[in-house]
Short mmCIF file of C-alpha atoms and ligand atoms in Angstrom, two decimals:
data_model
loop_
_atom_site.label_atom_id
_atom_site.label_comp_id
_atom_site.label_asym_id
_atom_site.label_seq_id
_atom_site.Cartn_x
_atom_site.Cartn_y
_atom_site.Cartn_z
CA MET A 3 0.00 0.00 0.00
CA PRO A 4 1.48 3.43 -0.89
CA GLU A 5 2.77 5.13 2.30
CA LEU A 6 0.47 8.17 2.04
CA ASP A 7 -2.68 6.27 1.03
CA ASP A 8 -5.81 8.08 2.20
CA ARG A 9 -3.83 11.11 3.43
CA ILE A 10 -4.94 14.54 2.34
CA ALA A 11 -2.25 17.12 1.59
CA VAL A 12 -2.42 20.86 0.95
CA VAL A 13 0.50 22.40 -0.95
CA THR A 14 0.79 26.19 -1.35
CA GLY A 15 2.50 27.66 -4.39
CA ALA A 16 1.85 24.32 -6.07
CA GLY A 17 1.19 25.71 -9.53
CA SER A 18 4.89 25.83 -10.45
CA GLY A 19 8.39 24.45 -9.87
CA ILE A 20 9.04 22.83 -6.49
CA GLY A 21 5.41 22.99 -5.29
CA ARG A 22 4.26 21.15 -8.39
CA GLY A 23 6.99 18.53 -7.86
CA ILE A 24 5.94 18.04 -4.23
CA ALA A 25 2.25 17.69 -5.20
CA LEU A 26 3.04 15.05 -7.82
CA VAL A 27 5.30 12.97 -5.54
CA LEU A 28 2.75 13.08 -2.68
CA ALA A 29 0.09 11.96 -5.15
CA GLU A 30 2.31 9.12 -6.43
CA ARG A 31 2.67 8.02 -2.78
CA GLY A 32 -1.13 7.87 -2.43
CA ALA A 33 -2.23 11.29 -1.14
CA GLY A 34 -5.23 13.31 -2.28
CA LEU A 35 -4.26 16.88 -3.05
CA VAL A 36 -5.39 20.43 -2.53
CA VAL A 37 -3.28 22.23 -5.11
CA SER A 38 -3.21 25.86 -4.01
CA ASP A 39 -1.63 28.89 -5.65
CA ILE A 40 -2.24 32.60 -6.12
CA ASP A 41 -2.34 31.66 -9.82
CA LEU A 42 -5.52 29.57 -10.15
CA ALA A 43 -4.94 28.54 -13.78
CA ALA A 44 -1.52 27.10 -12.89
CA ALA A 45 -3.02 25.27 -9.89
CA GLU A 46 -5.75 23.82 -12.08
CA THR A 47 -3.20 22.45 -14.54
CA VAL A 48 -1.30 20.71 -11.72
CA ALA A 49 -4.55 19.39 -10.18
CA GLY A 50 -5.28 17.84 -13.60
CA GLU A 51 -1.84 16.18 -13.56
CA VAL A 52 -2.56 14.78 -10.07
CA ARG A 53 -5.91 13.39 -11.25
CA SER A 54 -4.21 11.71 -14.17
CA LEU A 55 -2.12 9.81 -11.55
CA GLY A 56 -5.43 8.43 -10.26
CA ARG A 57 -5.70 10.63 -7.13
CA ARG A 58 -8.33 13.13 -6.07
CA ALA A 59 -7.31 16.76 -6.47
CA VAL A 60 -8.86 20.21 -6.26
CA ALA A 61 -7.30 23.52 -7.20
CA ILE A 62 -7.94 26.38 -4.79
CA GLU A 63 -6.77 29.95 -5.30
CA ALA A 64 -5.17 31.45 -2.19
CA ASP A 65 -2.79 34.31 -1.46
CA VAL A 66 -0.71 33.26 1.56
CA THR A 67 -0.07 36.89 2.54
CA ASP A 68 -3.79 37.42 3.13
CA ARG A 69 -5.25 35.90 6.31
CA SER A 70 -8.81 35.85 4.98
CA SER A 71 -7.57 33.96 1.91
CA THR A 72 -5.67 31.33 3.95
CA GLY A 73 -8.71 30.98 6.25
CA ALA A 74 -10.92 30.38 3.23
CA LEU A 75 -8.36 27.85 1.91
CA ALA A 76 -8.50 25.84 5.16
CA SER A 77 -12.32 25.86 5.21
CA ALA A 78 -12.56 24.84 1.56
CA ALA A 79 -9.96 22.05 1.95
CA VAL A 80 -11.76 20.52 4.95
CA ARG A 81 -15.16 20.92 3.25
CA GLU A 82 -13.88 19.20 0.11
CA PHE A 83 -12.05 16.25 1.70
CA GLY A 84 -13.45 16.06 5.25
CA ARG A 85 -9.97 16.44 6.74
CA VAL A 86 -6.37 17.51 6.12
CA ASP A 87 -3.31 15.54 7.28
CA ILE A 88 -0.38 17.30 5.61
CA LEU A 89 0.35 20.98 4.99
CA VAL A 90 3.28 22.00 2.80
CA ASN A 91 4.10 25.71 3.01
CA ASN A 92 6.00 26.11 -0.24
CA ALA A 93 4.88 29.45 -1.75
CA GLY A 94 7.84 31.81 -2.02
CA VAL A 95 9.14 34.82 -3.93
CA GLY A 96 12.44 36.62 -4.55
CA GLY A 97 10.98 40.10 -4.08
CA ALA A 98 8.23 42.47 -5.18
CA ALA A 99 7.08 42.55 -8.82
CA GLY A 100 10.01 42.97 -11.20
CA TRP A 101 12.64 42.23 -8.48
CA TRP A 102 14.88 40.48 -11.00
CA GLU A 103 15.33 43.76 -12.88
CA ARG A 104 16.89 45.44 -9.83
CA THR A 105 20.56 44.97 -9.00
CA SER A 106 19.94 45.57 -5.31
CA PRO A 107 16.75 44.94 -3.33
CA SER A 108 14.31 47.80 -2.83
CA PRO A 109 12.37 48.33 0.44
CA GLU A 110 9.40 46.73 -1.34
CA ASP A 111 11.51 43.63 -2.07
CA TRP A 112 12.32 43.30 1.65
CA GLU A 113 8.63 43.59 2.48
CA ALA A 114 7.41 41.20 -0.19
CA THR A 115 9.87 38.42 0.67
CA TYR A 116 8.99 38.70 4.35
CA ASP A 117 5.24 38.79 3.58
CA VAL A 118 5.25 35.66 1.41
CA ASN A 119 8.21 33.63 2.72
CA VAL A 120 7.60 34.18 6.45
CA ILE A 121 4.15 35.63 7.16
CA GLY A 122 2.77 33.33 4.44
CA ILE A 123 3.92 30.30 6.48
CA VAL A 124 2.48 31.82 9.65
CA ASN A 125 -0.90 32.68 8.07
CA THR A 126 -1.36 29.25 6.53
CA THR A 127 -0.21 27.37 9.63
CA LEU A 128 -2.56 29.39 11.85
CA ALA A 129 -5.42 28.74 9.40
CA PHE A 130 -4.94 24.95 9.58
CA GLN A 131 -3.70 24.45 13.14
CA GLY A 132 -7.16 24.38 14.77
CA HIS A 133 -8.22 21.50 12.53
CA LEU A 134 -4.94 19.58 13.03
CA LYS A 135 -5.01 20.14 16.82
CA GLU A 136 -8.57 18.86 17.04
CA ARG A 137 -7.51 15.67 15.29
CA ARG A 138 -4.31 15.51 17.37
CA SER A 139 -2.25 14.60 14.33
CA GLY A 140 -0.65 16.28 11.38
CA ARG A 141 2.51 17.01 9.44
CA ILE A 142 3.69 20.44 8.39
CA VAL A 143 6.59 20.83 5.98
CA ASN A 144 7.96 24.31 5.29
CA ILE A 145 10.18 25.10 2.33
CA ALA A 146 13.02 27.42 3.35
CA SER A 147 16.31 27.53 1.41
CA ALA A 148 20.05 26.97 1.57
CA ALA A 149 20.06 30.79 1.39
CA GLY A 150 18.60 30.83 4.91
CA ARG A 151 21.75 29.21 6.32
CA ARG A 152 23.97 32.27 5.93
CA GLY A 153 23.76 35.87 4.82
CA THR A 154 24.25 36.71 1.15
CA GLY A 155 25.43 40.03 -0.28
CA GLY A 156 23.04 40.97 -3.02
CA PHE A 157 20.17 38.72 -1.95
CA ALA A 158 20.13 39.56 1.76
CA HIS A 159 16.37 40.17 1.86
CA TYR A 160 15.68 36.65 0.58
CA SER A 161 18.30 34.99 2.84
CA ALA A 162 16.93 36.80 5.88
CA SER A 163 13.37 35.71 5.08
CA LYS A 164 14.47 32.09 4.72
CA ALA A 165 16.47 32.21 7.98
CA ALA A 166 13.25 33.41 9.61
CA ALA A 167 11.33 30.56 7.96
CA ILE A 168 13.74 28.06 9.58
CA ASN A 169 13.25 29.70 12.97
CA VAL A 170 9.46 29.96 12.62
CA SER A 171 9.39 26.23 11.86
CA GLN A 172 11.12 25.52 15.18
CA GLY A 173 8.63 27.75 17.03
CA PHE A 174 5.62 25.96 15.54
CA ALA A 175 7.28 22.57 16.15
CA LEU A 176 7.44 23.40 19.87
CA GLN A 177 3.91 24.82 20.02
CA LEU A 178 2.31 21.93 18.15
CA ALA A 179 4.29 18.96 19.55
CA PRO A 180 1.76 18.40 22.39
CA PHE A 181 -0.84 17.75 19.68
CA ASP A 182 1.36 15.19 17.87
CA ILE A 183 1.87 17.56 14.96
CA ASN A 184 5.38 17.46 13.49
CA VAL A 185 6.78 20.59 11.85
CA ASN A 186 9.93 20.38 9.75
CA CYS A 187 11.66 22.46 7.17
CA ILE A 188 13.50 21.64 3.94
CA CYS A 189 16.39 23.81 2.75
CA PRO A 190 16.84 23.19 -0.99
CA GLY A 191 19.94 24.40 -2.84
CA LEU A 192 19.80 25.06 -6.60
CA LEU A 193 16.80 24.07 -8.72
CA TRP A 194 16.13 25.24 -12.25
CA THR A 195 12.60 26.58 -11.77
CA PRO A 196 10.90 29.82 -12.89
CA LEU A 197 12.25 31.41 -9.66
CA TRP A 198 15.84 30.57 -10.59
CA GLU A 199 15.29 31.73 -14.17
CA LYS A 200 14.59 35.17 -12.66
CA ILE A 201 17.64 34.97 -10.36
CA ALA A 202 19.79 34.15 -13.41
CA GLU A 203 18.32 37.11 -15.28
CA ARG A 204 19.14 39.40 -12.36
CA ASP A 205 22.70 37.99 -12.08
CA ARG A 206 23.23 38.46 -15.81
CA ILE A 207 22.22 42.11 -15.57
CA LYS A 208 24.31 42.62 -12.44
CA SER A 209 27.51 41.01 -13.74
CA GLY A 210 27.20 42.34 -17.28
CA GLU A 211 27.63 38.75 -18.53
CA THR A 212 24.92 39.31 -21.10
CA GLU A 213 26.48 36.85 -23.56
CA LEU A 214 25.58 33.99 -21.18
CA THR A 215 22.12 32.43 -21.17
CA GLY A 216 20.25 32.20 -17.87
CA ARG A 217 20.84 28.47 -17.83
CA GLN A 218 24.61 29.02 -18.22
CA VAL A 219 24.58 31.44 -15.26
CA PHE A 220 22.82 28.72 -13.24
CA GLU A 221 25.35 26.08 -14.29
CA GLU A 222 28.25 28.36 -13.34
CA ARG A 223 26.76 28.83 -9.86
CA LEU A 224 26.23 25.09 -9.58
CA ALA A 225 29.85 24.32 -10.53
CA GLN A 226 31.17 26.89 -8.03
CA SER A 227 29.05 25.85 -5.08
CA THR A 228 27.95 22.24 -5.22
CA PRO A 229 30.36 19.39 -4.32
CA LEU A 230 28.11 16.72 -5.84
CA GLY A 231 27.99 18.77 -9.05
CA ARG A 232 24.31 18.04 -9.67
CA GLU A 233 21.36 20.39 -9.61
CA GLN A 234 18.56 19.40 -7.27
CA THR A 235 15.07 18.76 -8.63
CA PRO A 236 11.47 19.34 -7.52
CA GLU A 237 11.14 15.53 -7.31
CA ASP A 238 14.05 15.43 -4.81
CA VAL A 239 12.20 17.92 -2.61
CA GLY A 240 8.95 15.98 -3.12
CA ARG A 241 10.59 12.74 -1.93
CA LEU A 242 11.92 14.39 1.23
CA ALA A 243 8.53 16.05 1.87
CA ALA A 244 6.83 12.65 1.44
CA PHE A 245 9.21 11.14 4.01
CA LEU A 246 8.54 13.99 6.45
CA ALA A 247 4.79 13.46 5.92
CA SER A 248 4.97 9.70 6.48
CA ALA A 249 4.91 7.43 9.55
CA ARG A 250 8.64 6.78 8.99
CA SER A 251 9.49 10.24 10.37
CA LYS A 252 7.22 10.21 13.41
CA ASN A 253 9.99 11.22 15.82
CA ILE A 254 11.46 13.98 13.65
CA THR A 255 10.27 17.50 14.41
CA GLY A 256 11.72 21.02 14.48
CA GLN A 257 14.46 20.06 12.01
CA SER A 258 15.64 21.91 8.94
CA ILE A 259 17.08 19.47 6.46
CA ASN A 260 19.56 20.46 3.78
CA LEU A 261 18.92 19.19 0.25
CA ASN A 262 21.72 20.94 -1.54
CA GLY A 263 24.31 18.56 -3.01
CA GLY A 264 26.70 19.50 -0.19
CA SER A 265 26.86 23.26 -0.81
CA TYR A 266 26.38 23.91 2.91
CA MET A 267 26.89 21.36 5.66
CA ASN A 268 25.83 21.52 9.29
N1 LIG B 19 14.39 27.22 -7.10
C1 LIG B 19 15.32 27.13 -6.16
O1 LIG B 19 16.52 26.96 -6.46
C2 LIG B 19 14.92 27.20 -4.71
C3 LIG B 19 15.92 26.91 -3.76
C4 LIG B 19 15.60 26.95 -2.42
C5 LIG B 19 14.32 27.25 -2.02
N2 LIG B 19 13.37 27.55 -2.95
C6 LIG B 19 12.02 27.84 -2.43
O2 LIG B 19 11.12 26.88 -2.93
C7 LIG B 19 9.80 27.44 -3.03
C8 LIG B 19 9.26 27.25 -4.44
O3 LIG B 19 10.12 27.93 -5.33
P1 LIG B 19 10.17 27.63 -6.90
O4 LIG B 19 11.60 27.65 -7.28
O5 LIG B 19 9.32 26.47 -7.25
O6 LIG B 19 9.52 29.00 -7.43
P2 LIG B 19 8.37 29.28 -8.55
O7 LIG B 19 8.44 30.75 -8.76
O8 LIG B 19 8.54 28.35 -9.67
O9 LIG B 19 7.03 28.90 -7.77
C9 LIG B 19 6.52 29.66 -6.71
C10 LIG B 19 5.01 29.51 -6.70
O10 LIG B 19 4.51 30.28 -5.58
C11 LIG B 19 3.36 30.98 -6.00
N3 LIG B 19 3.16 32.16 -5.17
C12 LIG B 19 3.87 33.31 -5.17
N4 LIG B 19 3.36 34.19 -4.30
C13 LIG B 19 2.30 33.58 -3.72
C14 LIG B 19 1.35 33.97 -2.75
N5 LIG B 19 1.38 35.20 -2.20
N6 LIG B 19 0.39 33.08 -2.38
C15 LIG B 19 0.34 31.84 -2.94
N7 LIG B 19 1.20 31.43 -3.89
C16 LIG B 19 2.17 32.28 -4.28
C17 LIG B 19 3.65 31.34 -7.46
O11 LIG B 19 2.45 31.66 -8.17
C18 LIG B 19 4.33 30.09 -7.96
O12 LIG B 19 3.41 29.16 -8.47
C19 LIG B 19 9.94 28.90 -2.61
O13 LIG B 19 9.64 29.03 -1.23
C20 LIG B 19 11.42 29.17 -2.84
O14 LIG B 19 11.89 30.25 -2.08
C21 LIG B 19 13.64 27.52 -4.28
#
């Protein structure tokens, strides 16, 4: 029997990149899915992919920065499936609109990263915690970043938000442990997703290396930073999220787990 059979999972930011990968792996392992994103059309496409794996899925539009939206997401998820077992807080941004065209972060970029990458986790967790506490079970997986492990020069706003996401995960792990709810965090390294395409565009502008393609900028970064020499994939993150959502990890909570090919070790 697949290890997540009959579990119901909610994934935020699941219309693209890593969130999509997590949704598909959880579905392969047996879970039914609430595919949530601020971009409903993208969420609907991924929900269709989940259904074609033979699992139930609904797409629900939600903006994680807006408490009324995350509250409505929790109500709709429970109404649709009767319960929720797994929450993956994946939605994340690199700044305010057009951030990749700026060589240094604006005050709006600082605000936007904090709003989505930190307050987004808080809003969604608070929206679901009553339901999970009542059932005295649940798994929460937050997606932080290798960038949250140490400060970065030109991307300090993003690193700081991800460091906060790691810390917030520990706080919720302590608060929710008495209810048998495990909260863990994944720190991915380098994944070629629409987010990294924008980072590459920004790095190209910043360095003046306009003869390189975005993908070449990414590969250069990979070669400089990653001992294993391989990029990580959304499926890698999905497999770790599935483990953290399964019975096999029942005594793991409050941890932030690196998935980075060795670029940072602790
Ligand atoms: N790509 C990488 O190398 C990498 C590395 C480490 C961590 N991460 C983190 O992984 C997560 C996913 O990143 P990705 O690379 O798949 O990026 P992506 O841009 O491909 O996907 C992010 C998704 O989040 C959604 N989103 C944005 N703002 C939202 C909001 N306010 N409410 C709900 N949804 C919202 C977007 O619509 C999009 O579908 C992010 O938290 C990111 O910081 C990415």
